[in-house]
Short mmCIF file of C-alpha atoms in Angstrom, two decimals:
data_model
loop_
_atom_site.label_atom_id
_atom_site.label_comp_id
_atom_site.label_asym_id
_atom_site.label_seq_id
_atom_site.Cartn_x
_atom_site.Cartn_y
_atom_site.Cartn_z
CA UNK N 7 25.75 -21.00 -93.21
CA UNK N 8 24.23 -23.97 -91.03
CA UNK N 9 21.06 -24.50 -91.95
CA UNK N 10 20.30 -25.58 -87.91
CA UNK N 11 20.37 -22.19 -86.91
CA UNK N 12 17.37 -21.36 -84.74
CA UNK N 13 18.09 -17.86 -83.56
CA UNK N 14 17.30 -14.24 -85.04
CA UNK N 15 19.86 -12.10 -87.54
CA UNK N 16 18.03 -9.23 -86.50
CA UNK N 17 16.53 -7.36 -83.22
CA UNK N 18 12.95 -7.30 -82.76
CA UNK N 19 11.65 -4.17 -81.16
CA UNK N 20 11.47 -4.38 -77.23
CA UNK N 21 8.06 -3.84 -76.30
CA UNK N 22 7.44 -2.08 -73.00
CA UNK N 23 4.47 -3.75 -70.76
CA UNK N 24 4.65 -0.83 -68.54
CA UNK N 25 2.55 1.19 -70.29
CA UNK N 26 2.97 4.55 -71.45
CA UNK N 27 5.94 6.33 -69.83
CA UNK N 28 5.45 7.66 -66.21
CA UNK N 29 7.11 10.53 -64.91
CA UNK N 30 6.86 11.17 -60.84
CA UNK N 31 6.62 14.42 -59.49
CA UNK N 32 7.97 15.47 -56.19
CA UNK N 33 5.59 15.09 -53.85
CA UNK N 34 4.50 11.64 -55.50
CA UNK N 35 8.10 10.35 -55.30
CA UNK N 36 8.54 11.73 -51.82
CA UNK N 37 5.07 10.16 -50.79
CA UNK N 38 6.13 6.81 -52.63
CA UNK N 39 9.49 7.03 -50.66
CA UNK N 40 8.01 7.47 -47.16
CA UNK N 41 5.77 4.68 -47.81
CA UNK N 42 8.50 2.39 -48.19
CA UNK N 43 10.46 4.08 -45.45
CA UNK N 44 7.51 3.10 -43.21
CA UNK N 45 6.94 -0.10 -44.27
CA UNK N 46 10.62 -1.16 -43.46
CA UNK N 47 10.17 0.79 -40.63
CA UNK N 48 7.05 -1.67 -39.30
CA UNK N 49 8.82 -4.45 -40.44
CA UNK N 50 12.46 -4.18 -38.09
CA UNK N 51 10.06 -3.27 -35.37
CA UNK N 52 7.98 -6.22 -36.25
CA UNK N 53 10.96 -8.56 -36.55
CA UNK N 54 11.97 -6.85 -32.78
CA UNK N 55 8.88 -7.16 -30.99
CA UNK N 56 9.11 -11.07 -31.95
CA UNK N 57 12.60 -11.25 -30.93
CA UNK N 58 11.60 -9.77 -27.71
CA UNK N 59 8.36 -11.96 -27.16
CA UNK N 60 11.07 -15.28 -28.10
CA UNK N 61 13.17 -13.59 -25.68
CA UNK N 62 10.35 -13.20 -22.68
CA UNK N 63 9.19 -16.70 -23.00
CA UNK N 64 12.56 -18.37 -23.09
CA UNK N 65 13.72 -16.43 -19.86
CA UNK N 66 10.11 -17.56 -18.21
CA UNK N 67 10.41 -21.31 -19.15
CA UNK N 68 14.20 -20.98 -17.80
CA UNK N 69 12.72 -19.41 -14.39
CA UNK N 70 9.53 -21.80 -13.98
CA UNK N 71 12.14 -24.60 -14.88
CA UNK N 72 15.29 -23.40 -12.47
CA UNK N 73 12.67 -22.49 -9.54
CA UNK N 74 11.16 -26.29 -10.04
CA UNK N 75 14.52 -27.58 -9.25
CA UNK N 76 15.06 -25.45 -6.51
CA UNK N 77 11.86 -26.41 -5.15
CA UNK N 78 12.75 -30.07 -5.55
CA UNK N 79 16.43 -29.45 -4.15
CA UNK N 80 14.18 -27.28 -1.03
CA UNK N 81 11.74 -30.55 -0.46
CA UNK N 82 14.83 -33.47 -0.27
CA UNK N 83 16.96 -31.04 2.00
CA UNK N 84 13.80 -30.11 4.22
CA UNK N 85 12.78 -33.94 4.21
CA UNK N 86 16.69 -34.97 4.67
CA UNK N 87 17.17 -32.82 7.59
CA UNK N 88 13.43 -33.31 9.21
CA UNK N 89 15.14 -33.89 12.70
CA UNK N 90 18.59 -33.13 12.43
CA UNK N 91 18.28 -29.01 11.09
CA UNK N 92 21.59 -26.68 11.16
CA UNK N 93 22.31 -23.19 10.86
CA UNK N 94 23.41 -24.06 7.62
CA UNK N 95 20.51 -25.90 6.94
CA UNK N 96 18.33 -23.27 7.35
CA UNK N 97 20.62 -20.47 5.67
CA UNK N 98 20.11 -22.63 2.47
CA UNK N 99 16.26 -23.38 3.13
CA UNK N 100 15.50 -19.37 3.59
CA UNK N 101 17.55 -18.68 0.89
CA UNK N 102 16.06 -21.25 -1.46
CA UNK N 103 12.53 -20.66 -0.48
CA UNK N 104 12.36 -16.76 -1.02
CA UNK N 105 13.74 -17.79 -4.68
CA UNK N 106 10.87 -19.84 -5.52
CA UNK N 107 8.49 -19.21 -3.66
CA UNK N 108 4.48 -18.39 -5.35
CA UNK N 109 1.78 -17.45 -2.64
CA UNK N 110 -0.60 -20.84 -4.30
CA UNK N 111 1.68 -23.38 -4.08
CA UNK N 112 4.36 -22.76 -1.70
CA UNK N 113 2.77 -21.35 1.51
CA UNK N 114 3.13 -24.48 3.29
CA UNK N 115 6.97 -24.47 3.02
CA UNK N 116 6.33 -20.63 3.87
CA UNK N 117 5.26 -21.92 7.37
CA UNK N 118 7.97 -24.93 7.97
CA UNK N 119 10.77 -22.22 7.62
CA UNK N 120 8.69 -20.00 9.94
CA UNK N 121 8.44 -22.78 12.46
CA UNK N 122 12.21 -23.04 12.76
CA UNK N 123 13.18 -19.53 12.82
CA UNK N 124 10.69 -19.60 15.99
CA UNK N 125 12.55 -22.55 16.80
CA UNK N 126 14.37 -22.05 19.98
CA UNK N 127 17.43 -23.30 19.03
CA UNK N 128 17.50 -20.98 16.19
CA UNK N 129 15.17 -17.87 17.32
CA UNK N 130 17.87 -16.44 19.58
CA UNK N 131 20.21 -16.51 17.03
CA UNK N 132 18.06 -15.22 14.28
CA UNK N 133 16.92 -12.09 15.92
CA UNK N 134 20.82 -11.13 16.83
CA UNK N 135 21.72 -11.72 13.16
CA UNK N 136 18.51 -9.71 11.65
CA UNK N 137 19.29 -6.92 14.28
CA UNK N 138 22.59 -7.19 15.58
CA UNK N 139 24.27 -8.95 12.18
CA UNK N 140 28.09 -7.77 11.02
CA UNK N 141 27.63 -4.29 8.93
CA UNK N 142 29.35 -6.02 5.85
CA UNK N 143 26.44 -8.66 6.24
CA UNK N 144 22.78 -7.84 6.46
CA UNK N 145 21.75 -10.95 4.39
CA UNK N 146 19.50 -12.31 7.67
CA UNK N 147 18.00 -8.12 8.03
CA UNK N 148 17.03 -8.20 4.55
CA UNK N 149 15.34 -12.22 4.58
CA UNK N 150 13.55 -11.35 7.56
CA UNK N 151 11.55 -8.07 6.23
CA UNK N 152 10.78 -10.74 3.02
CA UNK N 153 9.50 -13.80 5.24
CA UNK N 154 7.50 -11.37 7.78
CA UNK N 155 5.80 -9.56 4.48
CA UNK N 156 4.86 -13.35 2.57
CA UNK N 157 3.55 -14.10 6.13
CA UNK N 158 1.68 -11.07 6.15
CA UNK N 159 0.04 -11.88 2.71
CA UNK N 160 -0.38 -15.44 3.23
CA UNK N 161 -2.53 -14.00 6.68
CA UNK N 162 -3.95 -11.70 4.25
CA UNK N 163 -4.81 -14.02 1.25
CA UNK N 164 -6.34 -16.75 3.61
CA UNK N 165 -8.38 -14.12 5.71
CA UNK N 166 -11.49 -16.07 4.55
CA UNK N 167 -10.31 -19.64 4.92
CA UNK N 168 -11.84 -20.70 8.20
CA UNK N 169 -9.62 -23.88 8.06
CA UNK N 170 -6.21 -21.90 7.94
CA UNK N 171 -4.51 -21.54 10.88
CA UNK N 172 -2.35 -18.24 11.39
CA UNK N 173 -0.80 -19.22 14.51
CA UNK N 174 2.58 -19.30 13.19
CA UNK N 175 2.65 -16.43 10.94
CA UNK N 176 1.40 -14.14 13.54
CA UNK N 177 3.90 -15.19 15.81
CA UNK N 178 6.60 -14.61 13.36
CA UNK N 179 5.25 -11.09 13.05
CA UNK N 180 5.06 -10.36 17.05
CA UNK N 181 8.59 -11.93 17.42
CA UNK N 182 10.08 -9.28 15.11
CA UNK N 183 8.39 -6.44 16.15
CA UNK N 184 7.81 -6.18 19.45
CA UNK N 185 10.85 -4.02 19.78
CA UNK N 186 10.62 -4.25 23.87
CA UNK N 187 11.19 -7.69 24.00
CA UNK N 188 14.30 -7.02 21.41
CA UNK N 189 15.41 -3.96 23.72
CA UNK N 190 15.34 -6.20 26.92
CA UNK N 191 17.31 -9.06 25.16
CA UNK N 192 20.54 -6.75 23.87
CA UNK N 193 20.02 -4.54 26.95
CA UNK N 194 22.58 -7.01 28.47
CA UNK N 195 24.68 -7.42 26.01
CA UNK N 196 25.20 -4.58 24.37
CA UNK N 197 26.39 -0.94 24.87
CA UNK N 198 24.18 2.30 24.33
CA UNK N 199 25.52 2.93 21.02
CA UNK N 200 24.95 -0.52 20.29
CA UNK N 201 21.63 0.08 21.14
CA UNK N 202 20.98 2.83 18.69
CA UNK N 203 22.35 0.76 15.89
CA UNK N 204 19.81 -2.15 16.56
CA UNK N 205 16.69 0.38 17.26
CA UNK N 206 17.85 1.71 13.44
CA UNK N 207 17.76 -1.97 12.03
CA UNK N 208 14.31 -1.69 13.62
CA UNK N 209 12.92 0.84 12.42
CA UNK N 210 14.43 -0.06 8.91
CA UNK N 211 12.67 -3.19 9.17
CA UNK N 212 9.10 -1.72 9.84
CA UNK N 213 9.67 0.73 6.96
CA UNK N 214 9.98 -2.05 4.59
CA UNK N 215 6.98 -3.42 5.87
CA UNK N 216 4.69 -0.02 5.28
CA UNK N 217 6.10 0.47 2.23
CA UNK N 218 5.14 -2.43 1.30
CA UNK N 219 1.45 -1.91 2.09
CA UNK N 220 1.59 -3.17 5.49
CA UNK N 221 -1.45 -0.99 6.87
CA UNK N 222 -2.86 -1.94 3.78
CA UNK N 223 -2.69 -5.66 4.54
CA UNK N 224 -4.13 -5.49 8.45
CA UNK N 225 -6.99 -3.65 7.32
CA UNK N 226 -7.96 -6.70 5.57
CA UNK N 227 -7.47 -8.59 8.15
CA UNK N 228 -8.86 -6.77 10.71
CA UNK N 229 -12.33 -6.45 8.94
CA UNK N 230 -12.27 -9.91 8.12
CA UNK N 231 -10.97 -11.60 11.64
CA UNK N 232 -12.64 -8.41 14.34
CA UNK N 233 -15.89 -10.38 15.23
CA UNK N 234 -19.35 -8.10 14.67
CA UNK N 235 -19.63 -5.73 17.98
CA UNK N 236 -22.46 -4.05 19.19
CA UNK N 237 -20.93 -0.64 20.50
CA UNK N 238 -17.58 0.89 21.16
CA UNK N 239 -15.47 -0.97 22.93
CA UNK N 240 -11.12 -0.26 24.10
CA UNK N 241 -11.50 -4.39 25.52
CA UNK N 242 -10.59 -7.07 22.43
CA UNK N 243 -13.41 -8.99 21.64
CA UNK N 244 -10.90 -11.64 20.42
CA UNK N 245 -7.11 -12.61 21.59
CA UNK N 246 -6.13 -12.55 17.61
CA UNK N 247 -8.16 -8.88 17.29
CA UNK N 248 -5.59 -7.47 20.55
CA UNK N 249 -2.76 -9.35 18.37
CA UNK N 250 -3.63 -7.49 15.22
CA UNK N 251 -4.47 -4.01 17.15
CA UNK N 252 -0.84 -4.72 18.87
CA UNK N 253 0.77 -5.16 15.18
CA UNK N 254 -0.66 -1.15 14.18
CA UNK N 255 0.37 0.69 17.07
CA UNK N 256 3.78 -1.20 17.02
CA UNK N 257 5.12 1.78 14.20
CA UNK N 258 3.34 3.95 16.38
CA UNK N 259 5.61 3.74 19.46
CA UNK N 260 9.01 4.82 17.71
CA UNK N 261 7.46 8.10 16.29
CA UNK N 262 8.98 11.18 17.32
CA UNK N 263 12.11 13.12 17.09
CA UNK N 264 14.13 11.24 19.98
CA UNK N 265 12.54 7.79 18.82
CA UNK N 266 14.16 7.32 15.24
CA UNK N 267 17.14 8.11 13.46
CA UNK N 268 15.26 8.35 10.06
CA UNK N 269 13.38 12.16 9.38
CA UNK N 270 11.05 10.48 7.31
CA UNK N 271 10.00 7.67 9.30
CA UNK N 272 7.05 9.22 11.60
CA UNK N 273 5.45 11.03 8.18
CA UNK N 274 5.71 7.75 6.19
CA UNK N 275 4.19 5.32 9.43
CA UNK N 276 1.16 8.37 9.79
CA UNK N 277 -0.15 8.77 6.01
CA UNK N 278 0.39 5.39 5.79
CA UNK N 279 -1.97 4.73 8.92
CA UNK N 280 -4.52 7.58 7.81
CA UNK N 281 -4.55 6.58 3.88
CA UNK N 282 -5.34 2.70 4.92
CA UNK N 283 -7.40 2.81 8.09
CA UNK N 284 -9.41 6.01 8.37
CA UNK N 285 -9.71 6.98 4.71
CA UNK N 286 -10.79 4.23 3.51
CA UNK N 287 -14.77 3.27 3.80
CA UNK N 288 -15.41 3.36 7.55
CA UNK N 289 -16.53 -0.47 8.49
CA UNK N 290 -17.42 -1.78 12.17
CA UNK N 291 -13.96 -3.24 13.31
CA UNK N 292 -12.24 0.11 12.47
CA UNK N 293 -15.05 2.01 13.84
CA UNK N 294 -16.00 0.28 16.92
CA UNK N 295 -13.10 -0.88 17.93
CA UNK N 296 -9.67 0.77 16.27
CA UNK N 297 -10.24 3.92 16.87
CA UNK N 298 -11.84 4.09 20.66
CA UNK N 299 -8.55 1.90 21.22
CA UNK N 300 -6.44 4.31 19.68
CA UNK N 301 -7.97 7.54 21.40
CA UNK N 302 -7.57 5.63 25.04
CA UNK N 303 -3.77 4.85 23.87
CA UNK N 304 -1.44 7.44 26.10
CA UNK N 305 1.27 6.68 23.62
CA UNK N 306 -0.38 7.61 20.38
CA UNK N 307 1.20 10.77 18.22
CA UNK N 308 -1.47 13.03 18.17
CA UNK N 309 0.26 16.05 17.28
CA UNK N 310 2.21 14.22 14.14
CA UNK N 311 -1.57 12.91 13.38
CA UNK N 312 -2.64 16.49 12.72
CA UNK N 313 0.09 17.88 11.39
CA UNK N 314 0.41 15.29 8.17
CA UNK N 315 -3.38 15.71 8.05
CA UNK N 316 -2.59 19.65 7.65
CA UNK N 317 0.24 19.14 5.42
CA UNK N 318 -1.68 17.16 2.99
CA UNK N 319 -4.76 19.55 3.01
CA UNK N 320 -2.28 22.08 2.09
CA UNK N 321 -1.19 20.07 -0.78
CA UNK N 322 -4.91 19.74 -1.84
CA UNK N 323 -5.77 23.27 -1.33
CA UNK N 324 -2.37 23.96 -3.59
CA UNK N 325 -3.91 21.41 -6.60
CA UNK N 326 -7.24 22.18 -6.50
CA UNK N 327 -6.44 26.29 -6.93
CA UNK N 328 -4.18 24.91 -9.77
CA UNK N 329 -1.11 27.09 -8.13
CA UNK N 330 0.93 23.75 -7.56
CA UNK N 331 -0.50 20.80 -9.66
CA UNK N 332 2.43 18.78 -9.88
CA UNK N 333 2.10 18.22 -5.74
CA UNK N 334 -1.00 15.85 -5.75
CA UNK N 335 -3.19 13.65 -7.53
CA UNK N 336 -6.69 14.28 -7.80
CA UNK N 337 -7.24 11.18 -6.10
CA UNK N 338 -5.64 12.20 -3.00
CA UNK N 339 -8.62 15.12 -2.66
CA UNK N 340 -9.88 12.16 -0.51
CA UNK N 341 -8.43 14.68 1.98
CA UNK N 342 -10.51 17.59 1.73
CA UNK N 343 -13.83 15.72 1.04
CA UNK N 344 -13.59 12.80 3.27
CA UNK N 345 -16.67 12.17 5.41
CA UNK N 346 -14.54 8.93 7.73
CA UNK N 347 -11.78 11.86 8.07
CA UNK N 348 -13.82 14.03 10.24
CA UNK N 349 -15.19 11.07 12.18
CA UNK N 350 -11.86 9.78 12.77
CA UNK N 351 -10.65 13.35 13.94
CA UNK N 352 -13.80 13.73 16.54
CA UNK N 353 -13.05 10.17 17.99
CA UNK N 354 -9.26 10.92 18.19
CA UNK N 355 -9.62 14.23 19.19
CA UNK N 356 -8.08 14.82 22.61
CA UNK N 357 -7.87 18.74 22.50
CA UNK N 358 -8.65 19.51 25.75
CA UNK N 359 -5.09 18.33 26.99
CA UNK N 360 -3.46 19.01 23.74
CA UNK N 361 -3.98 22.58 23.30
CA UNK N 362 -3.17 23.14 26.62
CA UNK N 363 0.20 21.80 26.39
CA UNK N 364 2.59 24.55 27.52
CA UNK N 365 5.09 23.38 24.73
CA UNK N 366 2.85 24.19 21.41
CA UNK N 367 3.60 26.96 19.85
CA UNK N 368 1.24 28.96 17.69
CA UNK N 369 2.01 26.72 14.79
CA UNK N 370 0.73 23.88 16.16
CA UNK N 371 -2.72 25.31 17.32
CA UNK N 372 -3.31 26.90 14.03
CA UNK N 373 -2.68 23.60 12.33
CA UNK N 374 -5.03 21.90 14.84
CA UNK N 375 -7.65 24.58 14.29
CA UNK N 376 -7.01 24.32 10.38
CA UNK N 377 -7.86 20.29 10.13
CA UNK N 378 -11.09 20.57 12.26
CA UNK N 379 -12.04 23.81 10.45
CA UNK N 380 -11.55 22.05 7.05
CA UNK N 381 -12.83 18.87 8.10
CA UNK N 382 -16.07 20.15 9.60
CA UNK N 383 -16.97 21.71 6.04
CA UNK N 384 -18.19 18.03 5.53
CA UNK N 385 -21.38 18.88 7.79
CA UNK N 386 -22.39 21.49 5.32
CA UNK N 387 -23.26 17.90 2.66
CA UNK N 388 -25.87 16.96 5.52
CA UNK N 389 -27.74 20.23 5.42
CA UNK N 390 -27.58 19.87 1.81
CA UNK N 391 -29.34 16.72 1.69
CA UNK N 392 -31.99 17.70 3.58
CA UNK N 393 -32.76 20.68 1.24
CA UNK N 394 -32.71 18.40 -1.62
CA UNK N 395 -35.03 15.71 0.07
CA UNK N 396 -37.16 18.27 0.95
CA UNK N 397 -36.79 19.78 -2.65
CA UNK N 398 -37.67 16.10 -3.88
CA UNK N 399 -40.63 15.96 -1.80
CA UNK N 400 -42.40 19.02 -3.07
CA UNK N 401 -42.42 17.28 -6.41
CA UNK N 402 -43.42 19.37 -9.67
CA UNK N 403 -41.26 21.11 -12.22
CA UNK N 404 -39.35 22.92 -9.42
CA UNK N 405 -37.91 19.55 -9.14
CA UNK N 406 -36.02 20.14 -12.29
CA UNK N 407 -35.36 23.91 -11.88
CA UNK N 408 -31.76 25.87 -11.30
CA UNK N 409 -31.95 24.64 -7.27
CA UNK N 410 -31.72 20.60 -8.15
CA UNK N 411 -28.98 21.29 -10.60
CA UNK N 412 -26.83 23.63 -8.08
CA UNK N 413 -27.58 20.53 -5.70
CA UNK N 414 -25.62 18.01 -7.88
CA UNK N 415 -23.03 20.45 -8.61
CA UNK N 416 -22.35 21.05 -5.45
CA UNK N 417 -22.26 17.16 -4.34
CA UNK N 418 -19.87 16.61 -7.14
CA UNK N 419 -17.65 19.64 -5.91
CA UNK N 420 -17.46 18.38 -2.48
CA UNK N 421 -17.03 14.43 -2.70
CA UNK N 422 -19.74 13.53 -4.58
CA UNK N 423 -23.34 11.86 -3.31
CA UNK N 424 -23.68 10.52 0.35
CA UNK N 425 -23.95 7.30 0.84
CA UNK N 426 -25.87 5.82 3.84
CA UNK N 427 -22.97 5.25 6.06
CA UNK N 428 -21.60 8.32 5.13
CA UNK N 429 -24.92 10.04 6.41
CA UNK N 430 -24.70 8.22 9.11
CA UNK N 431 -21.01 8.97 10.26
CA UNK N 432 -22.39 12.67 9.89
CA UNK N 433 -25.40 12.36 11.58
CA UNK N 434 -23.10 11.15 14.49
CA UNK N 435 -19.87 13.88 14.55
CA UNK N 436 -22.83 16.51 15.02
CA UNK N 437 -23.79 14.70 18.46
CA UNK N 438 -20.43 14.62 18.96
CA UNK N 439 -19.57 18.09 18.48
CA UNK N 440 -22.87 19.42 20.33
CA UNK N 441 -20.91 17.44 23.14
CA UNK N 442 -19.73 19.89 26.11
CA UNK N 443 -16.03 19.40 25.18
CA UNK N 444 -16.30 21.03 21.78
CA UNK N 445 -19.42 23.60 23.05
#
């Protein structure tokens, strides 16, 4: 035997460092198991979620990147071409700018490609492509809703720049819809069915521009460019406030059963019109000046104006019973309780030659009837405040008795407190309706 042998002729005992032996019951085991379950669980969607932020950021350095080189590629050709501009040229410019383009940085190209579509060598040919185009092309149709919405914005977003000029924007807008001047200018060229076709690309244009918010955007405008008036007044103070008041009756004047070839059309234009302009908080250019030029307007829908008022106070009658909740929102009780609605409805409010049209039929009146009944219920909230001011007065522990309480519950059931112009507005529809027209 060698006597350099270092190992062991026998086993040792194996000690266990573990402890005493363990044995898991069920639940422990299943417990241990779903713990580790989870834990890969977290981890995947850990490993995911990164794979997906890596994934995000690449694709928005590729963008920023490829739109940078398109904006480069835009500047030489627009620089290149200064005097000399194309069809062509222009096809590419449009098509490159509405890649690229970001409202605070790019708004000045926004306006060179707006100066050549107006352009006469090209503004001719424009229009007849956006209205007129091939059927297996509406490339120009769709670019033109896209540069006459940016322009909108960019009016929009520089409301409050004194220094920005809107000429050009606004003169995009009246080019493209001002559908007269487009009637007169195919009128000679084109047959009546022709005619219908472009009057659809019309009105397919102007719905892309209120579903995109486009009563939305002009009531910005209009409170921020309508100069401060004294009373009510149909005459513009300004030529850019008749240019603006122009650009919200223009969906106006295709509403009606013969008018469009779209059902949906005059509903979309109205709630649009009411949701953005008489919903909203009731300021001095809407007040003074919209709406006494809108009730002196032959042309304006009146009947379609109160019948998508009464179909949405259906729809809020239907939610707030909670037969029909899936209908509405319970923002859009703005409705039922809307103090600038009833307002709105007394200046508009033309009944003595509407319900004495030969051609309503008991429908219509009751829906008329309906709104102003409804509506009216907003005078009850002036009443109320008195009480409570009155209540308030008296001071004591009355003050804080069952009547105060029923006061705020009641505010809160119908709209809420009254502001000052909303007491105001109030104060005003009852002279109105103490008014011989409505005694």
């Amino acid at each position: 035997m060698s006597s350099f042998f270092e190992g062991q002729y026998r086993r040792t005992p194996e000690q266990n460092l573990s402890g005493v032996n363990y044995t898991e019951s069920r639940e422990q085991f299943l417990h241990r198991a779903h713990l580790e379950r989870q834990k890969r669980e977290d981890n995947r969607r850990r490993f995911l979620c990164s794979i997906k932020i890596q994934s995000f950021v690449r694709s928005y350095l590729v963008r920023k990147r490829i739109k940078q080189k398109e904006r480069e590629e835009f500047a030489q050709i627009l620089s290149a071409n200064k005097n000399s501009v194309t069809l062509d040229t222009l096809n590419i410019l449009t098509r490159k700018l509405l890649f690229f383009y970001h409202p605070e940085t790019d708004h000045n190209y926004l306006i060179s490609v707006s100066k050549l579509l107006l352009d006469k060598q090209f503004k001719a040919t424009i229009v007849e492509l956006t209205f007129y185009g091939p059927p297996t092309n509406t490339v120009w149709s769709l670019r033109t809703r896209k540069l006459l919405l940016l322009n909108l914005m960019l009016m929009r977003d520089k409301a409050g720049v004194k220094e920005f000029n809107n000429t050009v924007s606004l003169r995009l807008l009246e080019v493209f819809t001002k559908f007269d001047e487009i009637e007169r200018y195919f009128s000679q060229q084109c047959h009546k069915q022709d005619m219908q076709t472009i009057r659809c690309q019309f009105i397919n244009l102007l719905k892309y521009l209120i579903q995109n918010r486009f009563y939305a955007h002009l009531r910005v405008l209009l409170d921020a460019k309508v100069p401060p008036l004294l009373e009510p007044t149909t005459t513009p103070p300004t030529p850019l406030s008749q240019c603006l008041f122009d650009l919200l009756v223009t969906p106006l004047g295709l509403i009606g059963p013969s008018q469009t070839c779209d059902p949906h059309y005059s509903v979309l234009v109205m709630e649009e019109l009411i949701r953005h302009i008489v919903l909203e908080p009731m300021t001095e250019p809407i007040k003074l000046y919209i709406l006494p030029s809108l009730s002196h307007l032959n042309s304006f829908p009146y009947q379609t104006f109160i019948q998508t008022i009464h179909s949405n106070m259906k729809k809020n009658i239907r939610y707030t019973t909670g037969s029909s909740p899936s209908d509405t929102s319970p923002s859009s009780n703005n409705w039922l309780s809307n103090v600038n609605l009833l307002y709105a409805l007394l200046s508009l409010d033309n009944s003595q030659t509407y319900l004495t049209n030969q051609s309503l039929d008991l429908n219509q009146v009751s829906a008329h009837l309906f709104v102003l009944g409804h509506a009216s219920s907003q005078l009850v909230r002036l009443s109320r405040l008195s009480e409570d001011e009155e209540e308030e007065g008296r001071g004591g522990e009355e003050e804080q008795g069952v009547g105060g309480g029923g006061g705020e519950d009641w505010d809160m059931e119908k709209g809420g407190h009254l502001t000052r112009n909303e007491e105001q507005l109030l104060l005003e529809c009852c002279t109105t309706l103490n008014e011989n027209r409505f005694v």
